[in-house]
PDB file of C-alpha atoms in Angstrom:
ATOM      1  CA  UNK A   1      44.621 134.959 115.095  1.00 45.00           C
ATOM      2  CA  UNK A   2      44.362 132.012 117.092  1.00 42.00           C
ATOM      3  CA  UNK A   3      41.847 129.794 118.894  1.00 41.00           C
ATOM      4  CA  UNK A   4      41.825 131.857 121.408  1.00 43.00           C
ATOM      5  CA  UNK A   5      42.437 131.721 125.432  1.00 46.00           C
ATOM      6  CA  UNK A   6      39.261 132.657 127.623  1.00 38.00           C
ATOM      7  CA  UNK A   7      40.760 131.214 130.377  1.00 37.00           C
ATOM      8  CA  UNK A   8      44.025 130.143 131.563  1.00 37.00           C
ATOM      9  CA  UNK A   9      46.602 131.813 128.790  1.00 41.00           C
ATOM     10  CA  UNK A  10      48.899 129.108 130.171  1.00 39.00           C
ATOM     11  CA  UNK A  11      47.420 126.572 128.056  1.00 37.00           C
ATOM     12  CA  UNK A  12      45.545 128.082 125.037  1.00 39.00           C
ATOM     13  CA  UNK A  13      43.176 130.800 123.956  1.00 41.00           C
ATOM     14  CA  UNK A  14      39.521 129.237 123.177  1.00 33.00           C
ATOM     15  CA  UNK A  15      38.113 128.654 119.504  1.00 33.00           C
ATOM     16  CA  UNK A  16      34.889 129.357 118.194  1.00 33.00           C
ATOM     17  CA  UNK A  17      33.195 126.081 116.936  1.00 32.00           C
ATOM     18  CA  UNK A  18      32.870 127.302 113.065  1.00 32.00           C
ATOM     19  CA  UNK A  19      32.994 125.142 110.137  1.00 34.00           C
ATOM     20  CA  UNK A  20      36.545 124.411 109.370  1.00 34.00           C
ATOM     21  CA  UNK A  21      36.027 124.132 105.704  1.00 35.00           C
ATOM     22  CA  UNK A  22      34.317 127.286 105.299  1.00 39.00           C
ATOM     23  CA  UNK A  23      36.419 130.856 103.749  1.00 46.00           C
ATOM     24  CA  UNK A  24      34.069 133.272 106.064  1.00 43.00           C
ATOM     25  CA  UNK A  25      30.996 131.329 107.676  1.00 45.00           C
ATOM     26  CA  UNK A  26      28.032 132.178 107.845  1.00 41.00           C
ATOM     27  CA  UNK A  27      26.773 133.590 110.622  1.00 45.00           C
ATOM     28  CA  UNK A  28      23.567 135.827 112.315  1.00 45.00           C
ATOM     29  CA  UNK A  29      23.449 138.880 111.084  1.00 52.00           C
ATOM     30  CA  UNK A  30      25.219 142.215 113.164  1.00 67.00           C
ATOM     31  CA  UNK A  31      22.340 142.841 115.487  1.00 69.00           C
ATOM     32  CA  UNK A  32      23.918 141.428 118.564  1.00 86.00           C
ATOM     33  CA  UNK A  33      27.483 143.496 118.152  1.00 94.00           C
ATOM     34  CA  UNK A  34      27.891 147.038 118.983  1.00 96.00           C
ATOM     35  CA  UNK A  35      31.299 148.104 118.653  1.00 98.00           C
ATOM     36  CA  UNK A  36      33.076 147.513 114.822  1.00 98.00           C
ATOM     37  CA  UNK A  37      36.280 148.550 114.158  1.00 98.00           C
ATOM     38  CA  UNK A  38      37.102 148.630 110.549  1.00 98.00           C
ATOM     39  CA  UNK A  39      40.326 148.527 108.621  1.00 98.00           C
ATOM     40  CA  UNK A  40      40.328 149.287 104.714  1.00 98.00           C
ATOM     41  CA  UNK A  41      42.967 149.882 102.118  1.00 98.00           C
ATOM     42  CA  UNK A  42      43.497 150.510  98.522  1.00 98.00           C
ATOM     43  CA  UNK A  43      43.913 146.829  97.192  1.00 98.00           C
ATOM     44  CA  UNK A  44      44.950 143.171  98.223  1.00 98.00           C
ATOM     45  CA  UNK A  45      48.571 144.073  97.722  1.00 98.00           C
ATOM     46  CA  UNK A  46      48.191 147.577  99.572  1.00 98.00           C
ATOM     47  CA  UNK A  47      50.326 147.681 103.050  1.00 98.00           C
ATOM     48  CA  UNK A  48      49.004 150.566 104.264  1.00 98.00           C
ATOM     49  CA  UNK A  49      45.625 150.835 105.753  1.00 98.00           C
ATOM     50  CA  UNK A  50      42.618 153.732 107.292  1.00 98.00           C
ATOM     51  CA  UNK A  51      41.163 152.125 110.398  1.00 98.00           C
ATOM     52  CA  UNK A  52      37.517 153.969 111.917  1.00 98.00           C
ATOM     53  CA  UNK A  53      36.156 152.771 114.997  1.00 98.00           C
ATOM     54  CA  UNK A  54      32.313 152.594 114.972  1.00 98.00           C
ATOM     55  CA  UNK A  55      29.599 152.249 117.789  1.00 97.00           C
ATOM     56  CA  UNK A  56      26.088 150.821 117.204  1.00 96.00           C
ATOM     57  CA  UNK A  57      23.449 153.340 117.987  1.00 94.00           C
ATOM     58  CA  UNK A  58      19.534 153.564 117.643  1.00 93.00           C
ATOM     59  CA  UNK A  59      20.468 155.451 114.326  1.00 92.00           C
ATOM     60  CA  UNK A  60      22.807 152.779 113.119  1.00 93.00           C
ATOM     61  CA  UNK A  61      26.455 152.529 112.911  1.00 96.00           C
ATOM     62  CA  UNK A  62      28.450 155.905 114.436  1.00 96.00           C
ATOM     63  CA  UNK A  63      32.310 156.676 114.087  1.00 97.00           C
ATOM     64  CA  UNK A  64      33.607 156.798 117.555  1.00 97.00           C
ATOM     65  CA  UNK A  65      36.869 159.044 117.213  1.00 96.00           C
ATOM     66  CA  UNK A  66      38.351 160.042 114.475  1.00 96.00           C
ATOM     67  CA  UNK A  67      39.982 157.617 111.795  1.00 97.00           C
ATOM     68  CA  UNK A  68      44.027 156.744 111.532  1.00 98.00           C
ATOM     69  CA  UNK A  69      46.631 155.197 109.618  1.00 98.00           C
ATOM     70  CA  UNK A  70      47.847 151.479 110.086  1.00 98.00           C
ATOM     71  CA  UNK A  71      50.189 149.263 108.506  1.00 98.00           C
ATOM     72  CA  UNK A  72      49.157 145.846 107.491  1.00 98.00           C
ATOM     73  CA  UNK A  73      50.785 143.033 106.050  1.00 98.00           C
ATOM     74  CA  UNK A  74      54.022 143.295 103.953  1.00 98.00           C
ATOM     75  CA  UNK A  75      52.342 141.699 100.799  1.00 98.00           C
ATOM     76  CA  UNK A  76      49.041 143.149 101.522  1.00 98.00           C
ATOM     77  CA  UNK A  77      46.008 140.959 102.805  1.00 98.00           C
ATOM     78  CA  UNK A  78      43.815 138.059 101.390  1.00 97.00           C
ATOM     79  CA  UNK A  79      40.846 136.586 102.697  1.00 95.00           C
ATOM     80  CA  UNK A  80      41.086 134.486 105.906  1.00 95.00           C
ATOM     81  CA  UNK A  81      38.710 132.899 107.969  1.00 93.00           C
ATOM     82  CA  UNK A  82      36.360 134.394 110.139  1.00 92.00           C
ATOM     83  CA  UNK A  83      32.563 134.924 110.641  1.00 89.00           C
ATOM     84  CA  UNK A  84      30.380 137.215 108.465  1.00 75.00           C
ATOM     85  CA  UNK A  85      26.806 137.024 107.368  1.00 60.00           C
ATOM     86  CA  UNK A  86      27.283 135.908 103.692  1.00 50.00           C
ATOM     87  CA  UNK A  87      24.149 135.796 101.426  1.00 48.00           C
ATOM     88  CA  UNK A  88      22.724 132.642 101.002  1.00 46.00           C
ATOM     89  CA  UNK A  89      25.489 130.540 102.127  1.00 47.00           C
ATOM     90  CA  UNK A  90      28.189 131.628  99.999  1.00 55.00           C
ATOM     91  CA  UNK A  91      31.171 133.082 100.667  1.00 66.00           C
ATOM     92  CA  UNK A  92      32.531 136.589  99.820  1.00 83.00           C
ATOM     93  CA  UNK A  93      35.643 135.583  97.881  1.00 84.00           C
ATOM     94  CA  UNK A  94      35.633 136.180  94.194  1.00 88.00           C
ATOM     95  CA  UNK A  95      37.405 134.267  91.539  1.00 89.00           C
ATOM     96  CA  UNK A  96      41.404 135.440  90.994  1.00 92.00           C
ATOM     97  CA  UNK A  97      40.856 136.837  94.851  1.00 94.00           C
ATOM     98  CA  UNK A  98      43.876 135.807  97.308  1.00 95.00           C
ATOM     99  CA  UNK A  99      43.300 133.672 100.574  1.00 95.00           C
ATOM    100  CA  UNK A 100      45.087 133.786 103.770  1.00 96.00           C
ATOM    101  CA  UNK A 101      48.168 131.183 103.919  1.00 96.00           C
ATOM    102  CA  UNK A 102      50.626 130.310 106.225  1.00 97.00           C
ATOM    103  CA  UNK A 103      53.900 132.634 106.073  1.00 96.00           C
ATOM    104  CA  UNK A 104      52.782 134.489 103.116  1.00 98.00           C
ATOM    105  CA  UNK A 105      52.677 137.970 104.587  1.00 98.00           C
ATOM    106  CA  UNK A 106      49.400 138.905 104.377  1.00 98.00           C
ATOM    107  CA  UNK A 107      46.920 140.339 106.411  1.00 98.00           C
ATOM    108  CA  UNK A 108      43.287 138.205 106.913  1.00 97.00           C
ATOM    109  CA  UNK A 109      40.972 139.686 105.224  1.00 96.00           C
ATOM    110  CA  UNK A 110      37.567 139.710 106.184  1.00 95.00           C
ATOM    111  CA  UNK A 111      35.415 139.979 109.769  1.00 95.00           C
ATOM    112  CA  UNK A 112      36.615 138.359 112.768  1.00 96.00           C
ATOM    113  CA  UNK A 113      36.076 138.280 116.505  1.00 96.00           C
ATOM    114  CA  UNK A 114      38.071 140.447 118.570  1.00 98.00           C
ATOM    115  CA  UNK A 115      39.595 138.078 121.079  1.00 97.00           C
ATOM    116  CA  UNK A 116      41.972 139.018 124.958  1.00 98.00           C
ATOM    117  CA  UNK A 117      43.906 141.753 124.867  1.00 98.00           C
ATOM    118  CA  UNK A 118      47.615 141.078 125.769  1.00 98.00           C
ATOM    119  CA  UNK A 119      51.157 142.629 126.693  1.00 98.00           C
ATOM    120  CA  UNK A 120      54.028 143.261 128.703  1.00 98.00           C
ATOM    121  CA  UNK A 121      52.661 144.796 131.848  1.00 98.00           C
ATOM    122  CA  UNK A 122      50.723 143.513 134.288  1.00 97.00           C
ATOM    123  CA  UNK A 123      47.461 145.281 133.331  1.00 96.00           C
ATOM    124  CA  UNK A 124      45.979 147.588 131.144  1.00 96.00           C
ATOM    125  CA  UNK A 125      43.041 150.233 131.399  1.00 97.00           C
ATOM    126  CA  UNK A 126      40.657 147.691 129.046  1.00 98.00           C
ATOM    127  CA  UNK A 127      37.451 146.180 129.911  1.00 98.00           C
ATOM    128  CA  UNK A 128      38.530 143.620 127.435  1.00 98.00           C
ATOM    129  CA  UNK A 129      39.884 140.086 129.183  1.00 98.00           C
ATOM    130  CA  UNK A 130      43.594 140.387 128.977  1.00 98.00           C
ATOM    131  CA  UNK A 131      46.852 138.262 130.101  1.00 95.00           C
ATOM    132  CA  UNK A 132      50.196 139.662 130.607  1.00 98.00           C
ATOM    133  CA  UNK A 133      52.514 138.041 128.387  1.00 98.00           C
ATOM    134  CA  UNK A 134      55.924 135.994 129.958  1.00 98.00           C
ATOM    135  CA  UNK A 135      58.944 135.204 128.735  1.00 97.00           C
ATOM    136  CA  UNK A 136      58.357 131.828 128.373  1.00 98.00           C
ATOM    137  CA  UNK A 137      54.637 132.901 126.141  1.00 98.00           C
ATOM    138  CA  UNK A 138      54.871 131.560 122.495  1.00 98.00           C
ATOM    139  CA  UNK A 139      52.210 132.131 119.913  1.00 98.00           C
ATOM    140  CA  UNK A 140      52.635 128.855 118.202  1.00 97.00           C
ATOM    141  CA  UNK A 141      52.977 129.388 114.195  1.00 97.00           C
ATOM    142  CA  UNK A 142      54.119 125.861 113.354  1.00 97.00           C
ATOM    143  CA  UNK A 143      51.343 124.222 111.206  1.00 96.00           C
ATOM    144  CA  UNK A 144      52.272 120.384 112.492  1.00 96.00           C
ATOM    145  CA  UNK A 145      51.717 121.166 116.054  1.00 97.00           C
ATOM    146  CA  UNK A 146      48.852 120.422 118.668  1.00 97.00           C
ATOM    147  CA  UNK A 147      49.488 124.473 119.126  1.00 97.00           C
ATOM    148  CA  UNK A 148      49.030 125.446 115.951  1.00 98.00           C
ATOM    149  CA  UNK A 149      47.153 129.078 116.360  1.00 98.00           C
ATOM    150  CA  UNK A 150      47.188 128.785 120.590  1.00 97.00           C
ATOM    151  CA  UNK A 151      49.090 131.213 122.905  1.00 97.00           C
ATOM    152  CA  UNK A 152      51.126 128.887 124.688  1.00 98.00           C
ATOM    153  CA  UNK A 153      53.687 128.879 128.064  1.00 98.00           C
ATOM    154  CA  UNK A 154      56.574 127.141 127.474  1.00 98.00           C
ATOM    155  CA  UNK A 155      57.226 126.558 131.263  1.00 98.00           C
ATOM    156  CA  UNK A 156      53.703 124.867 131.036  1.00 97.00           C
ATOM    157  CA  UNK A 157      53.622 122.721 128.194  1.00 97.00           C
ATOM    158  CA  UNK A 158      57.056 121.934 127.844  1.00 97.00           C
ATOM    159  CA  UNK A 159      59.766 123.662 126.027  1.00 96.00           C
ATOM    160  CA  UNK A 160      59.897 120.829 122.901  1.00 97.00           C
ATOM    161  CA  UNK A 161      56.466 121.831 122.345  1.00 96.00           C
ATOM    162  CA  UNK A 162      57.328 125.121 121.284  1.00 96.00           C
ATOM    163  CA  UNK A 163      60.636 124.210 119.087  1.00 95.00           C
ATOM    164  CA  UNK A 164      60.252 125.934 115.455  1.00 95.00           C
ATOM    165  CA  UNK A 165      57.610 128.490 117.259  1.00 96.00           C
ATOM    166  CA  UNK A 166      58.772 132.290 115.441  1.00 95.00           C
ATOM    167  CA  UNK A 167      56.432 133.815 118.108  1.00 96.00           C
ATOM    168  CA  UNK A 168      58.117 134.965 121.139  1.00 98.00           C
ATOM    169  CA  UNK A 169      55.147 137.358 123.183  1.00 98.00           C
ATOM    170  CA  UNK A 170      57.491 138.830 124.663  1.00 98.00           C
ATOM    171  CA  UNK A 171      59.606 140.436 122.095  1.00 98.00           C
ATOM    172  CA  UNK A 172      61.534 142.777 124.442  1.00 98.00           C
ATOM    173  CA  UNK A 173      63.142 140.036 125.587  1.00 98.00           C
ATOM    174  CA  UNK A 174      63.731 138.146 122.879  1.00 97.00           C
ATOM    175  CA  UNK A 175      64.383 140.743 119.831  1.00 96.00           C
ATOM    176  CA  UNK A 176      66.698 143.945 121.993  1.00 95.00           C
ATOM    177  CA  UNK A 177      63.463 145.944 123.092  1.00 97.00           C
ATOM    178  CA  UNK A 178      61.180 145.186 120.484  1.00 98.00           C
ATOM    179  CA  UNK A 179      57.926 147.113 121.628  1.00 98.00           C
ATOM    180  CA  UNK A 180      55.326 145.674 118.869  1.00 98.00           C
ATOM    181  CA  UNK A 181      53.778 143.381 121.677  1.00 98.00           C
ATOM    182  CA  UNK A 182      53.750 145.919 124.311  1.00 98.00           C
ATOM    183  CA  UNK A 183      49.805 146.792 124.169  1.00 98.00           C
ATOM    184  CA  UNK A 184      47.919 144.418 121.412  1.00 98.00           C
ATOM    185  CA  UNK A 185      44.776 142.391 120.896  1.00 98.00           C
ATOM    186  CA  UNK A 186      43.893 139.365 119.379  1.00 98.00           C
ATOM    187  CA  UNK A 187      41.976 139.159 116.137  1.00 98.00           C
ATOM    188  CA  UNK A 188      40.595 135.866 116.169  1.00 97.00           C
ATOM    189  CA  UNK A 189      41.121 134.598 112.527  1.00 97.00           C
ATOM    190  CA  UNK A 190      41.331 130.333 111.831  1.00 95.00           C
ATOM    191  CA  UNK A 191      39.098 129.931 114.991  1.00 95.00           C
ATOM    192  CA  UNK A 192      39.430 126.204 114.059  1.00 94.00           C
ATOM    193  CA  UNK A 193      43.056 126.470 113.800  1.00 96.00           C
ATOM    194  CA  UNK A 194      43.188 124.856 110.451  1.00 95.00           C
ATOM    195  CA  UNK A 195      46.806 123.912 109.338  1.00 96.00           C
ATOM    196  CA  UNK A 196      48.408 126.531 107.246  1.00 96.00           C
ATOM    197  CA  UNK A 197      45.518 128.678 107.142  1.00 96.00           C
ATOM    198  CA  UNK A 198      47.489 131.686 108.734  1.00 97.00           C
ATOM    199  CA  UNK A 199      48.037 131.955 112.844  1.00 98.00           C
ATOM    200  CA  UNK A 200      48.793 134.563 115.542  1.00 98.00           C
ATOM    201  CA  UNK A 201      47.235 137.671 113.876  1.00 98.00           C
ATOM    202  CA  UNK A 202      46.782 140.868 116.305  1.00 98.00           C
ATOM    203  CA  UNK A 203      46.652 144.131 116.346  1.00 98.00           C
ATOM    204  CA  UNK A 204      49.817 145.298 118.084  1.00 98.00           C
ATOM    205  CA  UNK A 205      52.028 148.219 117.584  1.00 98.00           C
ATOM    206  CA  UNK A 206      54.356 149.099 115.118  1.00 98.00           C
ATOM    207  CA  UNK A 207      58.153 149.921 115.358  1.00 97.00           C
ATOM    208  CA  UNK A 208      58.279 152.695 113.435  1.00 97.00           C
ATOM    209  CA  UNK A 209      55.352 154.528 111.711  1.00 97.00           C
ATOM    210  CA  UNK A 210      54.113 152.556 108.795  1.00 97.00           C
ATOM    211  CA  UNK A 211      56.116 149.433 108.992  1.00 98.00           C
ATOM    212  CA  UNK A 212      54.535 146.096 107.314  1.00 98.00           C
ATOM    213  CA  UNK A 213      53.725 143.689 109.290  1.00 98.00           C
ATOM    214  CA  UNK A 214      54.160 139.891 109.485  1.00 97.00           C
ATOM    215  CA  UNK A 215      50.002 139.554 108.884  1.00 98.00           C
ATOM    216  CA  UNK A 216      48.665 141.675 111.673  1.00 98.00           C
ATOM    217  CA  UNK A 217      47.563 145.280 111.892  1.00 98.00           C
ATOM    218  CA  UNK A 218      49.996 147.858 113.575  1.00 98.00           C
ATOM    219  CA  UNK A 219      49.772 151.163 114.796  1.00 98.00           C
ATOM    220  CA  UNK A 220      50.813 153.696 116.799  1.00 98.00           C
ATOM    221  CA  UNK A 221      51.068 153.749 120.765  1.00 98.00           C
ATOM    222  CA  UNK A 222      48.180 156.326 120.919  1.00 98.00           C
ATOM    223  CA  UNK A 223      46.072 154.837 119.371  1.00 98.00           C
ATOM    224  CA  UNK A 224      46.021 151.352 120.417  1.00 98.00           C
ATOM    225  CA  UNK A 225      45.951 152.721 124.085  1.00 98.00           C
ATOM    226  CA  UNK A 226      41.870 154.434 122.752  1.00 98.00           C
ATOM    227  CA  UNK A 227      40.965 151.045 121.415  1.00 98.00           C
ATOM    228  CA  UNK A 228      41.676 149.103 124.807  1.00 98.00           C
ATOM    229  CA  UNK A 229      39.922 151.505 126.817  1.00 98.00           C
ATOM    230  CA  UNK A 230      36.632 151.888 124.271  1.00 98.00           C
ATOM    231  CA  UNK A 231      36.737 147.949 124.051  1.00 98.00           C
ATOM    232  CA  UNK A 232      33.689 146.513 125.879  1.00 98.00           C
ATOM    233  CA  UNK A 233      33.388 142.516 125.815  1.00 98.00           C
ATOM    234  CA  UNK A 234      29.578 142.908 126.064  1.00 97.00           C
ATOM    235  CA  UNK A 235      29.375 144.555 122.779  1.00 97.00           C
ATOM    236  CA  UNK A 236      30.521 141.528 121.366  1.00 96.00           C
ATOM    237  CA  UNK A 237      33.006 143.663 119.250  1.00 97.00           C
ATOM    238  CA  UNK A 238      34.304 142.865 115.629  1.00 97.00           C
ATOM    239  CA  UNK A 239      37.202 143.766 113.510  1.00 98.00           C
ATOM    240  CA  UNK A 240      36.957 144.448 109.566  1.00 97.00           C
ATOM    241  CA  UNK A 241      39.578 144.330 107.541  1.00 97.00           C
ATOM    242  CA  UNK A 242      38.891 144.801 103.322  1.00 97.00           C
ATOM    243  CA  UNK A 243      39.986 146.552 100.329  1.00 97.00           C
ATOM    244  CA  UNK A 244      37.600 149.269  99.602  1.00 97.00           C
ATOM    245  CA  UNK A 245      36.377 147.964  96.631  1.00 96.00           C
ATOM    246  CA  UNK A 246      35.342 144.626  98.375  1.00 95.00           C
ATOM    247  CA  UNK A 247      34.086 146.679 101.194  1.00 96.00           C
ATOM    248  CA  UNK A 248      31.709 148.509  98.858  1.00 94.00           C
ATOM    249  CA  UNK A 249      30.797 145.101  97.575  1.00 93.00           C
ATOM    250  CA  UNK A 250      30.173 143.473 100.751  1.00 92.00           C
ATOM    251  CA  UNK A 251      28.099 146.761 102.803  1.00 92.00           C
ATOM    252  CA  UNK A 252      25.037 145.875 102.766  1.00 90.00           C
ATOM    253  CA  UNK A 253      25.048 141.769 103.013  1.00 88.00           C
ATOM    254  CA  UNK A 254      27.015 142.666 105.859  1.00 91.00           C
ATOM    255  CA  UNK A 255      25.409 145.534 107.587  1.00 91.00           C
ATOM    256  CA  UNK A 256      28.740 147.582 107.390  1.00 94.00           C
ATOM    257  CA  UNK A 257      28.649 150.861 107.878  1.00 96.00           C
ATOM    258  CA  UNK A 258      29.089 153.617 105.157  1.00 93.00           C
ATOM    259  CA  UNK A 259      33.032 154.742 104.711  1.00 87.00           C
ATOM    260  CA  UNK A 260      33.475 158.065 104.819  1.00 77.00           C
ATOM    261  CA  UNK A 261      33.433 159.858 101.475  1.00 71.00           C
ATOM    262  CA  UNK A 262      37.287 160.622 101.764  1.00 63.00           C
ATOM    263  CA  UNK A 263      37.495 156.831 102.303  1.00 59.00           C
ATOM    264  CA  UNK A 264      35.673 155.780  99.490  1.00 59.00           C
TER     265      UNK A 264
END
């Protein structure tokens, strides 16, 4: 999700410099990360999802805990933009294949950074960098704005500045109680923050078991709670989200680890 804040979540998160114009860049192959967490489903239109964490060891990639269910996005996912080591130069996406677009429900497909963590209290048991969200914190999902893809305070830059924003962080306050945002983290997706090419997509929880998301990937209370605390910002940690079949496709260009035959 967003160009992510490093720094002061006041004004915005901090993008990678990746080429704007690419699907999934290219990038150096997996040798420098050492935690993957991995998110598959049945198809592109699938809602529903497996995620397994996994740990790099000297025998290659490990499960660390056991796998669960997580809801994706309401019309399924579609390839975003991220970073993945793709075979000479070209990108994963295959003709007929949907990609990641403003508003249009889907989940990014593909690997991505695993940006701050965020939520409602004022910290969390996570190595990861996090910021407790305010009232006045917007994730900014308007394509025409100096925002676009940025975690933003309203009290900071201005409260015009966040007009048409449908990204209240703090959804307690804003939607009677709304918990999704309580414990999340950012998956950083449009790095560049390329207009229209899909913004604000975390990992947060869900409502009720198995509810759709907006684009993101939801789960239960739980669960998130074991990701935040196995989270370690010096494994330079990535998230993976594909349909099986292009997960199968993909393994070995890019170093994935081998689903579980149940999985498969």
């Amino acid at each position: 999700m967003l160009s992510l804040l490093r720094t002061a979540f006041a004004t915005v998160l901090v993008a990678s410099a990746l080429p704007a114009s690419a699907l999934t860049p290219v990038a150096t192959p997996l040798l420098d990360n050492g935690q993957m967490i991995v998110v598959t489903t049945d198809g592109w239109d699938a809602t529903q999802g497996r995620l397994q964490a996994y740990a790099r060891t000297a025998q290659g990639w490990q499960p660390h805990g056991a796998a669960f269910d997580v809801a994706v996005g309401r019309n399924g996912s579609a390839w975003g933009v991220g970073v993945a080591p793709a075979p000479n130069g070209s990108g994963p996406q295959q003709p007929g294949e949907p990609v990641k677009q403003e508003g249009d429900g889907r989940s990014p497909a593909g690997m991505f950074r695993i940006g701050p963590a965020f939520g409602y209290a004022p910290k969390v048991a996570s190595a990861m960098p996090y910021q407790p969200m305010l009232e006045s914190s917007y994730c900014m999902d308007v394509p025409d704005s100096k925002y676009y893809n940025r975690i933003v305070d309203a009290d900071v830059v201005g409260a015009d500045a966040v007009e048409g924003s449908t990204e209240p962080m703090r959804l307690d306050l804003h939607n009677k109680g709304d918990v999704r945002y309580r414990e999340g983290f950012v998956i950083e997706h449009n790095p560049n923050a390329v207009p229209r090419r899909g913004s604000c997509i975390f990992a947060h929880l869900w409502r009720t078991p198995g509810e759709a998301t907006a684009g993101c990937t939801a789960m239960q209370p739980e669960h998130m709670r074991g990701l935040l605390a196995w989270l370690d910002p010096a494994q330079r940690p990535v998230f993976v989200l594909l349909p099986r079949a292009q997960y199968q496709r993909l393994q070995q260009d890019w170093q994935l680890p081998a689903l579980p035959k149940a999985a498969r």
